[in-house]
CSV table of C-alpha atoms in Angstrom, one decimal:
chain,number,residue,atom,x,y,z
A,1,UNK,CA,0.0,0.0,0.0
A,2,UNK,CA,1.4,3.4,-1.0
A,3,UNK,CA,1.8,6.6,1.1
A,4,UNK,CA,-1.1,8.8,2.0
A,5,UNK,CA,-0.8,12.6,1.6
A,6,UNK,CA,-3.0,14.8,3.6
A,7,UNK,CA,-3.1,18.1,1.8
A,8,UNK,CA,-4.3,21.6,2.9
A,9,UNK,CA,-7.3,22.6,0.8
A,10,UNK,CA,-5.7,25.9,-0.2
A,11,UNK,CA,-3.1,23.8,-2.1
A,12,UNK,CA,-5.8,22.3,-4.2
A,13,UNK,CA,-7.2,25.8,-4.9
A,14,UNK,CA,-3.8,27.1,-5.8
A,15,UNK,CA,-3.1,24.3,-8.3
A,16,UNK,CA,-6.6,24.7,-9.8
A,17,UNK,CA,-5.9,28.4,-10.4
A,18,UNK,CA,-2.7,27.9,-12.3
A,19,UNK,CA,-3.2,28.6,-16.0
A,20,UNK,CA,-0.8,27.2,-18.7
A,21,UNK,CA,-1.3,30.4,-20.7
A,22,UNK,CA,-0.1,28.6,-23.9
A,23,UNK,CA,2.8,26.8,-22.3
A,24,UNK,CA,3.3,23.1,-22.4
A,25,UNK,CA,3.5,22.7,-18.7
A,26,UNK,CA,3.9,24.5,-15.3
A,27,UNK,CA,5.9,22.8,-12.6
A,28,UNK,CA,6.7,23.5,-8.9
A,29,UNK,CA,7.4,22.2,-5.4
A,30,UNK,CA,5.3,20.6,-2.8
A,31,UNK,CA,6.2,21.5,0.8
A,32,UNK,CA,5.2,19.8,4.0
A,33,UNK,CA,6.2,17.3,6.7
A,34,UNK,CA,6.7,13.5,6.8
A,35,UNK,CA,5.5,11.2,9.5
A,36,UNK,CA,5.6,7.5,9.9
A,37,UNK,CA,1.9,7.1,9.2
A,38,UNK,CA,1.3,9.8,6.5
A,39,UNK,CA,2.7,12.9,5.0
A,40,UNK,CA,1.3,16.4,5.2
A,41,UNK,CA,1.4,19.0,2.4
A,42,UNK,CA,0.8,22.6,3.4
A,43,UNK,CA,2.1,24.6,0.5
A,44,UNK,CA,2.7,24.4,-3.3
A,45,UNK,CA,4.8,26.9,-5.2
A,46,UNK,CA,5.5,27.0,-8.9
A,47,UNK,CA,9.0,27.3,-10.1
A,48,UNK,CA,9.6,30.7,-11.7
A,49,UNK,CA,10.4,30.3,-15.4
A,50,UNK,CA,13.5,31.7,-17.0
A,51,UNK,CA,12.6,34.4,-19.5
A,52,UNK,CA,14.1,32.5,-22.4
A,53,UNK,CA,12.5,29.2,-21.2
A,54,UNK,CA,9.2,31.0,-20.8
A,55,UNK,CA,9.2,31.8,-24.5
A,56,UNK,CA,10.3,28.3,-25.6
A,57,UNK,CA,7.6,26.5,-23.6
A,58,UNK,CA,4.9,28.3,-25.6
A,59,UNK,CA,5.9,26.3,-28.6
A,60,UNK,CA,3.2,23.7,-29.3
A,61,UNK,CA,5.8,21.0,-29.8
A,62,UNK,CA,7.7,21.7,-26.5
A,63,UNK,CA,8.2,18.5,-24.6
A,64,UNK,CA,8.5,17.9,-20.9
A,65,UNK,CA,12.0,16.5,-21.4
A,66,UNK,CA,12.8,20.2,-21.9
A,67,UNK,CA,12.2,20.7,-18.2
A,68,UNK,CA,15.2,22.6,-16.9
A,69,UNK,CA,16.5,20.3,-14.2
A,70,UNK,CA,19.3,22.6,-13.1
A,71,UNK,CA,16.9,25.6,-12.8
A,72,UNK,CA,14.2,23.6,-10.9
A,73,UNK,CA,16.9,22.1,-8.6
A,74,UNK,CA,18.2,25.6,-7.8
A,75,UNK,CA,14.7,26.7,-6.9
A,76,UNK,CA,14.4,23.7,-4.6
A,77,UNK,CA,17.7,24.7,-2.9
A,78,UNK,CA,16.5,28.3,-2.5
A,79,UNK,CA,13.1,27.3,-1.1
A,80,UNK,CA,14.8,24.7,1.2
A,81,UNK,CA,16.6,27.6,2.9
A,82,UNK,CA,13.3,29.2,3.6
A,83,UNK,CA,11.9,26.2,5.5
A,84,UNK,CA,12.0,26.1,9.3
A,85,UNK,CA,12.7,22.9,11.2
A,86,UNK,CA,10.3,20.0,10.5
A,87,UNK,CA,9.4,21.1,7.0
A,88,UNK,CA,10.8,19.6,3.8
A,89,UNK,CA,10.4,19.8,0.0
A,90,UNK,CA,8.3,16.6,-0.3
A,91,UNK,CA,8.3,16.5,-4.1
A,92,UNK,CA,7.1,18.2,-7.2
A,93,UNK,CA,3.9,18.9,-9.1
A,94,UNK,CA,3.4,19.4,-12.8
A,95,UNK,CA,0.4,20.7,-14.7
A,96,UNK,CA,0.0,19.7,-18.4
A,97,UNK,CA,-2.6,19.3,-21.1
A,98,UNK,CA,-4.3,15.9,-21.4
A,99,UNK,CA,-2.3,14.8,-24.5
A,100,UNK,CA,1.0,15.3,-22.6
A,101,UNK,CA,-0.2,13.4,-19.5
A,102,UNK,CA,2.1,10.4,-20.2
A,103,UNK,CA,5.2,12.3,-21.3
A,104,UNK,CA,6.5,13.6,-17.9
A,105,UNK,CA,7.5,10.5,-16.0
A,106,UNK,CA,11.2,10.2,-16.9
A,107,UNK,CA,12.0,13.9,-16.6
A,108,UNK,CA,10.3,14.3,-13.2
A,109,UNK,CA,11.8,11.1,-11.8
A,110,UNK,CA,15.3,12.5,-12.7
A,111,UNK,CA,14.3,15.8,-11.2
A,112,UNK,CA,13.3,14.6,-7.7
A,113,UNK,CA,16.5,12.5,-7.4
A,114,UNK,CA,18.6,15.5,-8.5
A,115,UNK,CA,16.8,17.8,-6.1
A,116,UNK,CA,17.2,15.5,-3.1
A,117,UNK,CA,20.9,14.9,-3.9
A,118,UNK,CA,21.5,18.7,-4.2
A,119,UNK,CA,19.7,19.6,-0.9
A,120,UNK,CA,21.3,16.8,1.0
A,121,UNK,CA,24.8,18.0,0.0
A,122,UNK,CA,24.2,21.3,1.8
A,123,UNK,CA,22.9,19.8,5.1
A,124,UNK,CA,25.0,19.2,8.3
A,125,UNK,CA,22.8,16.3,9.2
A,126,UNK,CA,21.7,13.0,7.6
A,127,UNK,CA,18.3,11.3,7.5
A,128,UNK,CA,18.0,8.3,9.8
A,129,UNK,CA,17.2,4.8,8.4
A,130,UNK,CA,13.7,5.0,10.0
A,131,UNK,CA,12.7,8.2,8.2
A,132,UNK,CA,10.5,8.2,5.2
A,133,UNK,CA,12.6,8.5,2.0
A,134,UNK,CA,9.7,8.5,-0.5
A,135,UNK,CA,9.2,11.8,-2.5
A,136,UNK,CA,6.0,12.5,-4.5
A,137,UNK,CA,5.3,13.5,-8.1
A,138,UNK,CA,1.8,15.0,-8.6
A,139,UNK,CA,0.4,15.4,-12.1
A,140,UNK,CA,-2.6,17.6,-12.7
A,141,UNK,CA,-4.5,17.7,-16.0
A,142,UNK,CA,-5.1,21.4,-16.9
A,143,UNK,CA,-8.5,20.7,-18.5
A,144,UNK,CA,-10.1,18.0,-16.4
A,145,UNK,CA,-8.2,18.8,-13.1
A,146,UNK,CA,-7.8,15.0,-12.7
A,147,UNK,CA,-4.7,14.2,-10.6
A,148,UNK,CA,-2.2,11.3,-10.6
A,149,UNK,CA,0.0,10.9,-7.5
A,150,UNK,CA,3.1,8.6,-7.4
A,151,UNK,CA,6.1,8.3,-5.2
A,152,UNK,CA,9.7,7.2,-5.6
A,153,UNK,CA,12.2,6.1,-2.9
A,154,UNK,CA,15.0,8.7,-3.4
A,155,UNK,CA,17.4,6.5,-1.4
A,156,UNK,CA,17.0,3.7,-4.0
A,157,UNK,CA,18.3,4.7,-7.5
A,158,UNK,CA,16.4,1.7,-9.0
A,159,UNK,CA,13.1,2.7,-7.3
A,160,UNK,CA,10.0,2.3,-9.4
A,161,UNK,CA,6.8,4.4,-9.1
A,162,UNK,CA,4.3,3.6,-6.4
A,163,UNK,CA,0.7,4.9,-6.4
A,164,UNK,CA,-0.2,7.2,-3.5
A,165,UNK,CA,-3.4,8.7,-2.1
A,166,UNK,CA,-4.0,12.5,-2.2
A,167,UNK,CA,-6.6,13.7,0.2
A,168,UNK,CA,-7.6,17.3,1.0
A,169,UNK,CA,-8.3,18.6,4.5
A,170,UNK,CA,-9.4,22.1,5.6
A,171,UNK,CA,-7.3,23.8,8.3
A,172,UNK,CA,-4.6,21.2,8.2
A,173,UNK,CA,-1.8,23.2,9.9
A,174,UNK,CA,-3.9,25.6,12.0
A,175,UNK,CA,-3.1,23.7,15.2
A,176,UNK,CA,0.5,22.7,14.5
A,177,UNK,CA,2.9,23.1,17.4
A,178,UNK,CA,5.5,25.9,17.0
A,179,UNK,CA,8.9,25.5,18.7
A,180,UNK,CA,10.9,28.7,19.0
A,181,UNK,CA,14.4,29.2,20.3
A,182,UNK,CA,17.3,31.6,20.4
A,183,UNK,CA,20.8,30.0,20.1
A,184,UNK,CA,23.8,32.0,21.3
A,185,UNK,CA,26.8,30.9,19.2
A,186,UNK,CA,30.5,31.5,19.6
A,187,UNK,CA,32.0,29.0,17.1
A,188,UNK,CA,35.8,29.1,16.5
A,189,UNK,CA,36.8,27.2,13.4
A,190,UNK,CA,40.5,26.7,12.8
A,191,UNK,CA,41.7,26.8,9.1
A,192,UNK,CA,43.9,23.8,8.8
A,193,UNK,CA,47.5,24.6,7.6
A,194,UNK,CA,47.8,21.0,6.5
A,195,UNK,CA,44.9,21.3,4.0
A,196,UNK,CA,45.9,24.4,2.1
A,197,UNK,CA,44.0,23.3,-0.9
A,198,UNK,CA,40.7,23.6,1.0
A,199,UNK,CA,38.7,26.7,0.3
A,200,UNK,CA,37.6,28.9,3.1
A,201,UNK,CA,34.0,27.7,2.5
A,202,UNK,CA,35.0,24.1,2.7
A,203,UNK,CA,37.0,24.6,5.9
A,204,UNK,CA,34.1,26.3,7.5
A,205,UNK,CA,31.7,23.5,6.4
A,206,UNK,CA,34.0,21.0,8.0
A,207,UNK,CA,34.1,23.0,11.2
A,208,UNK,CA,30.4,23.4,11.3
A,209,UNK,CA,30.0,19.6,10.8
A,210,UNK,CA,32.0,19.1,14.0
A,211,UNK,CA,29.9,21.6,15.8
A,212,UNK,CA,26.7,20.0,14.5
A,213,UNK,CA,27.6,16.7,16.1
A,214,UNK,CA,27.5,18.4,19.5
A,215,UNK,CA,24.0,19.8,18.7
A,216,UNK,CA,22.9,16.3,17.7
A,217,UNK,CA,24.3,14.7,20.9
A,218,UNK,CA,22.8,17.2,23.3
A,219,UNK,CA,20.7,16.0,26.2
A,220,UNK,CA,17.2,17.5,26.4
A,221,UNK,CA,15.2,17.8,29.6
A,222,UNK,CA,11.4,18.5,29.3
A,223,UNK,CA,9.8,20.1,32.3
A,224,UNK,CA,13.1,19.5,34.1
A,225,UNK,CA,13.2,15.8,33.3
A,226,UNK,CA,14.5,13.8,30.4
A,227,UNK,CA,11.7,11.9,28.6
A,228,UNK,CA,11.9,8.8,26.6
A,229,UNK,CA,12.1,9.8,23.0
A,230,UNK,CA,9.4,7.4,21.9
A,231,UNK,CA,6.8,8.9,24.3
A,232,UNK,CA,4.2,11.4,23.3
A,233,UNK,CA,5.5,15.0,23.5
A,234,UNK,CA,3.4,15.7,26.6
A,235,UNK,CA,4.0,12.4,28.4
A,236,UNK,CA,7.1,10.2,29.0
A,237,UNK,CA,9.4,8.4,31.4
A,238,UNK,CA,12.6,9.6,32.9
A,239,UNK,CA,15.8,8.8,31.2
A,240,UNK,CA,19.5,9.4,32.1
A,241,UNK,CA,22.0,10.6,29.6
A,242,UNK,CA,25.6,11.6,29.7
A,243,UNK,CA,27.7,12.8,26.8
A,244,UNK,CA,31.2,14.0,27.2
A,245,UNK,CA,33.1,16.3,25.0
A,246,UNK,CA,36.6,15.8,23.6
A,247,UNK,CA,39.4,18.2,22.7
A,248,UNK,CA,41.8,18.2,19.8
A,249,UNK,CA,44.8,20.3,19.0
A,250,UNK,CA,45.7,21.2,15.5
A,251,UNK,CA,48.1,23.5,13.7
A,252,UNK,CA,46.1,26.2,11.8
A,253,UNK,CA,47.0,29.0,9.5
A,254,UNK,CA,43.9,31.1,10.4
A,255,UNK,CA,40.4,30.9,11.8
A,256,UNK,CA,36.8,31.7,11.2
A,257,UNK,CA,34.8,32.9,14.2
A,258,UNK,CA,31.0,33.0,14.2
A,259,UNK,CA,29.4,34.9,17.0
A,260,UNK,CA,25.9,36.1,17.9
A,261,UNK,CA,22.3,35.1,18.7
A,262,UNK,CA,20.2,33.5,16.0
A,263,UNK,CA,16.5,32.8,16.0
A,264,UNK,CA,15.5,29.2,15.4
A,265,UNK,CA,12.0,27.9,14.7
A,266,UNK,CA,10.5,24.5,14.0
A,267,UNK,CA,7.0,23.1,13.5
A,268,UNK,CA,5.5,19.7,14.3
A,269,UNK,CA,2.1,18.3,13.3
A,270,UNK,CA,-0.5,17.9,16.1
A,271,UNK,CA,-1.3,14.3,15.4
A,272,UNK,CA,0.2,12.7,18.6
A,273,UNK,CA,3.8,13.9,17.9
A,274,UNK,CA,6.6,12.1,19.7
A,275,UNK,CA,9.4,13.7,21.8
A,276,UNK,CA,12.0,12.6,19.3
A,277,UNK,CA,10.1,14.3,16.5
A,278,UNK,CA,10.1,17.7,18.3
A,279,UNK,CA,13.8,17.4,19.3
A,280,UNK,CA,14.8,16.4,15.8
A,281,UNK,CA,13.0,19.3,14.2
A,282,UNK,CA,14.6,21.8,16.6
A,283,UNK,CA,18.1,20.4,16.2
A,284,UNK,CA,17.9,20.4,12.4
A,285,UNK,CA,16.7,24.0,12.3
A,286,UNK,CA,19.6,25.1,14.5
A,287,UNK,CA,22.0,23.4,12.1
A,288,UNK,CA,20.2,24.5,9.0
A,289,UNK,CA,20.0,28.2,9.9
A,290,UNK,CA,23.6,28.5,10.9
A,291,UNK,CA,24.9,26.7,7.8
A,292,UNK,CA,22.5,28.6,5.5
A,293,UNK,CA,23.7,32.0,6.9
A,294,UNK,CA,27.3,31.0,6.4
A,295,UNK,CA,26.5,30.0,2.8
A,296,UNK,CA,24.8,33.2,2.1
A,297,UNK,CA,27.7,35.1,3.7
A,298,UNK,CA,30.2,33.4,1.4
A,299,UNK,CA,28.1,34.2,-1.6
A,300,UNK,CA,28.1,37.8,-0.6
A,301,UNK,CA,31.8,37.8,0.1
A,302,UNK,CA,32.4,36.8,-3.5
A,303,UNK,CA,31.2,40.2,-4.4
A,304,UNK,CA,32.4,42.2,-1.4
A,305,UNK,CA,35.6,40.9,0.3
A,306,UNK,CA,35.1,42.2,3.8
A,307,UNK,CA,37.0,40.4,6.6
A,308,UNK,CA,34.4,41.1,9.2
A,309,UNK,CA,30.7,41.2,8.4
A,310,UNK,CA,27.4,40.6,10.1
A,311,UNK,CA,25.6,37.4,9.4
A,312,UNK,CA,22.2,37.9,7.8
A,313,UNK,CA,19.2,38.2,10.0
A,314,UNK,CA,16.3,35.8,9.8
A,315,UNK,CA,12.9,37.1,8.6
A,316,UNK,CA,9.7,35.1,9.0
A,317,UNK,CA,6.4,35.4,7.0
A,318,UNK,CA,3.1,33.6,7.7
A,319,UNK,CA,1.4,31.1,5.4
A,320,UNK,CA,-2.2,32.3,5.0
A,321,UNK,CA,-4.6,30.3,7.0
A,322,UNK,CA,-1.9,28.5,9.0
A,323,UNK,CA,0.2,28.9,12.1
A,324,UNK,CA,3.3,28.0,10.1
A,325,UNK,CA,5.7,30.7,9.0
A,326,UNK,CA,8.5,30.4,6.4
A,327,UNK,CA,11.7,32.4,6.5
A,328,UNK,CA,14.3,34.2,4.5
A,329,UNK,CA,17.6,36.0,5.3
A,330,UNK,CA,18.3,39.7,5.2
A,331,UNK,CA,21.5,41.7,5.4
A,332,UNK,CA,21.3,45.1,7.2
A,333,UNK,CA,21.5,47.1,3.9
A,334,UNK,CA,18.6,45.2,2.3
A,335,UNK,CA,15.2,46.8,2.3
A,336,UNK,CA,11.9,45.2,3.5
A,337,UNK,CA,10.7,45.6,-0.1
A,338,UNK,CA,13.6,43.4,-1.4
A,339,UNK,CA,12.8,40.7,1.0
A,340,UNK,CA,9.1,40.8,0.2
A,341,UNK,CA,9.8,40.6,-3.5
A,342,UNK,CA,12.1,37.5,-2.9
A,343,UNK,CA,9.4,35.8,-0.9
A,344,UNK,CA,6.9,36.4,-3.8
A,345,UNK,CA,9.4,35.2,-6.4
A,346,UNK,CA,10.3,32.0,-4.6
A,347,UNK,CA,6.9,31.1,-3.1
A,348,UNK,CA,4.5,32.6,-5.6
A,349,UNK,CA,2.2,33.9,-2.8
A,350,UNK,CA,1.2,37.4,-1.9
A,351,UNK,CA,3.3,38.8,1.0
A,352,UNK,CA,2.7,42.1,2.7
A,353,UNK,CA,5.5,44.1,4.1
A,354,UNK,CA,3.7,44.4,7.4
A,355,UNK,CA,3.6,40.6,7.6
A,356,UNK,CA,7.4,40.4,7.8
A,357,UNK,CA,8.7,39.4,11.2
A,358,UNK,CA,12.4,40.4,11.4
A,359,UNK,CA,14.2,38.6,14.1
A,360,UNK,CA,16.1,40.8,16.5
A,361,UNK,CA,19.6,39.4,16.3
A,362,UNK,CA,23.2,40.6,16.7
A,363,UNK,CA,25.5,38.4,14.6
A,364,UNK,CA,29.1,38.7,13.3
A,365,UNK,CA,31.3,36.5,11.2
A,366,UNK,CA,35.0,37.2,11.6
A,367,UNK,CA,37.9,35.8,9.6
A,368,UNK,CA,41.4,36.1,11.0
A,369,UNK,CA,44.8,34.8,10.0
A,370,UNK,CA,47.5,33.3,12.2
A,371,UNK,CA,51.0,31.9,11.6
A,372,UNK,CA,51.5,28.3,12.7
A,373,UNK,CA,49.4,28.9,15.8
A,374,UNK,CA,48.1,25.9,17.7
A,375,UNK,CA,44.3,25.9,18.2
A,376,UNK,CA,42.8,24.2,21.1
A,377,UNK,CA,39.1,23.7,20.4
A,378,UNK,CA,38.2,23.5,24.1
A,379,UNK,CA,40.4,25.9,26.1
A,380,UNK,CA,38.9,25.4,29.5
A,381,UNK,CA,40.4,22.3,31.1
A,382,UNK,CA,37.6,22.0,33.6
A,383,UNK,CA,35.1,21.9,30.7
A,384,UNK,CA,36.8,18.8,29.4
A,385,UNK,CA,36.0,16.9,32.6
A,386,UNK,CA,32.4,17.8,32.6
A,387,UNK,CA,29.6,16.3,30.5
A,388,UNK,CA,27.7,18.4,28.0
A,389,UNK,CA,24.7,19.8,29.9
A,390,UNK,CA,21.4,20.4,28.4
A,391,UNK,CA,18.3,21.7,30.4
A,392,UNK,CA,14.9,21.8,28.8
A,393,UNK,CA,11.7,23.1,30.4
A,394,UNK,CA,8.9,22.5,28.1
A,395,UNK,CA,5.2,23.3,28.3
A,396,UNK,CA,3.1,22.9,25.3
A,397,UNK,CA,-0.7,23.4,25.0
A,398,UNK,CA,-2.6,23.7,21.7
A,399,UNK,CA,-4.2,27.0,20.8
A,400,UNK,CA,-2.7,28.8,23.8
A,401,UNK,CA,0.5,30.6,23.6
A,402,UNK,CA,2.7,29.2,26.4
A,403,UNK,CA,6.4,30.2,26.8
A,404,UNK,CA,9.0,27.8,28.1
A,405,UNK,CA,12.7,27.7,27.9
A,406,UNK,CA,15.7,25.4,27.8
A,407,UNK,CA,19.4,26.1,27.8
A,408,UNK,CA,22.0,24.0,26.1
A,409,UNK,CA,25.7,24.3,27.0
A,410,UNK,CA,27.5,22.6,24.1
A,411,UNK,CA,31.2,23.4,24.0
A,412,UNK,CA,31.4,27.2,23.3
A,413,UNK,CA,27.7,27.5,22.5
A,414,UNK,CA,24.9,28.4,24.9
A,415,UNK,CA,21.4,27.8,23.7
A,416,UNK,CA,18.1,29.0,25.1
A,417,UNK,CA,14.8,27.9,23.7
A,418,UNK,CA,11.3,29.1,23.9
A,419,UNK,CA,8.5,26.8,22.9
A,420,UNK,CA,4.9,27.6,22.4
A,421,UNK,CA,1.8,26.3,20.5
A,422,UNK,CA,-0.3,28.8,18.6
């Protein structure tokens, strides 16, 4: 039996309103959340066409094999940056005329595998073996509005199509749990003198990967107690955990220092979520937002070589009819209008400037050079003798805003979290 997709009704309305306007097809992304029992789709966004491609696709003989895989994959990468913890690009949709209904399979199969590979390459974390690895392709006939829903296992290159159920539901994400946190980072990344061929970006990615392992291995206490990860989020048994940090000394030729406070946010469906689901969503958002900001910073440094620069701030925007908010990143010299326009371009939904929620953050990224200086990643000897400590106080109630907090002491990073349910 195939997967079941529970889909927000507004997604169906959005797909129905898309007009081909003489083009052979329109394609885009499906965004939502996976769970062990079913998947949830809360947003669809069409891929903006290139100007040249937009003209070519109006040709009556244009085929779906002309789908620009590189362009669509880049759109998926950009949108993936805009997703808070717990949300993923679940697959793609395509709208075609009736006569082209059978011409899209190979092109879209290649596309979802290419998209998943590209997005995974940028992440500091890996999917677990237990997680769902099926991604969906939805075909919609432009005239009859009939749909065909199939999935492929993107972890299996030989995977064949499996049928899936597509069911609409009103108010799907209006009661999802929102998990907010502020993470205070002070990450020192030595630039190895033994790997001079590594680029600054690659060295930083390696350093962040080491830091991410500490975030993954943190111990989380809920209401002052550690809960069994398989228990419901509001229930659970006590559990003892103890993780110790290790120190390494390496000769480095320079360093990258990331400092500041960054806002993190994750969402979890309200259908009996587990403790492990909530913790996983929060941890991944912490890793994603720090890595994404660094990537954006390096892109900016290619144009402006400034040795010390503020990391971009996070900006949130609501999805209409939902408690879920998506995000983007803003440098200090960028206007609210620019951010709004980028949201509209990437998500194809109306965004008002007054809806933008700009996180209050103070962040810097400093790059310094040193000559054969030894770098000790953990300078406090007492710290080496102590376990990594994590304290979580969590109170979650649906439809009532409740603030709680937890603090994480992970190496040089102190993290405080605020959880609430809208």
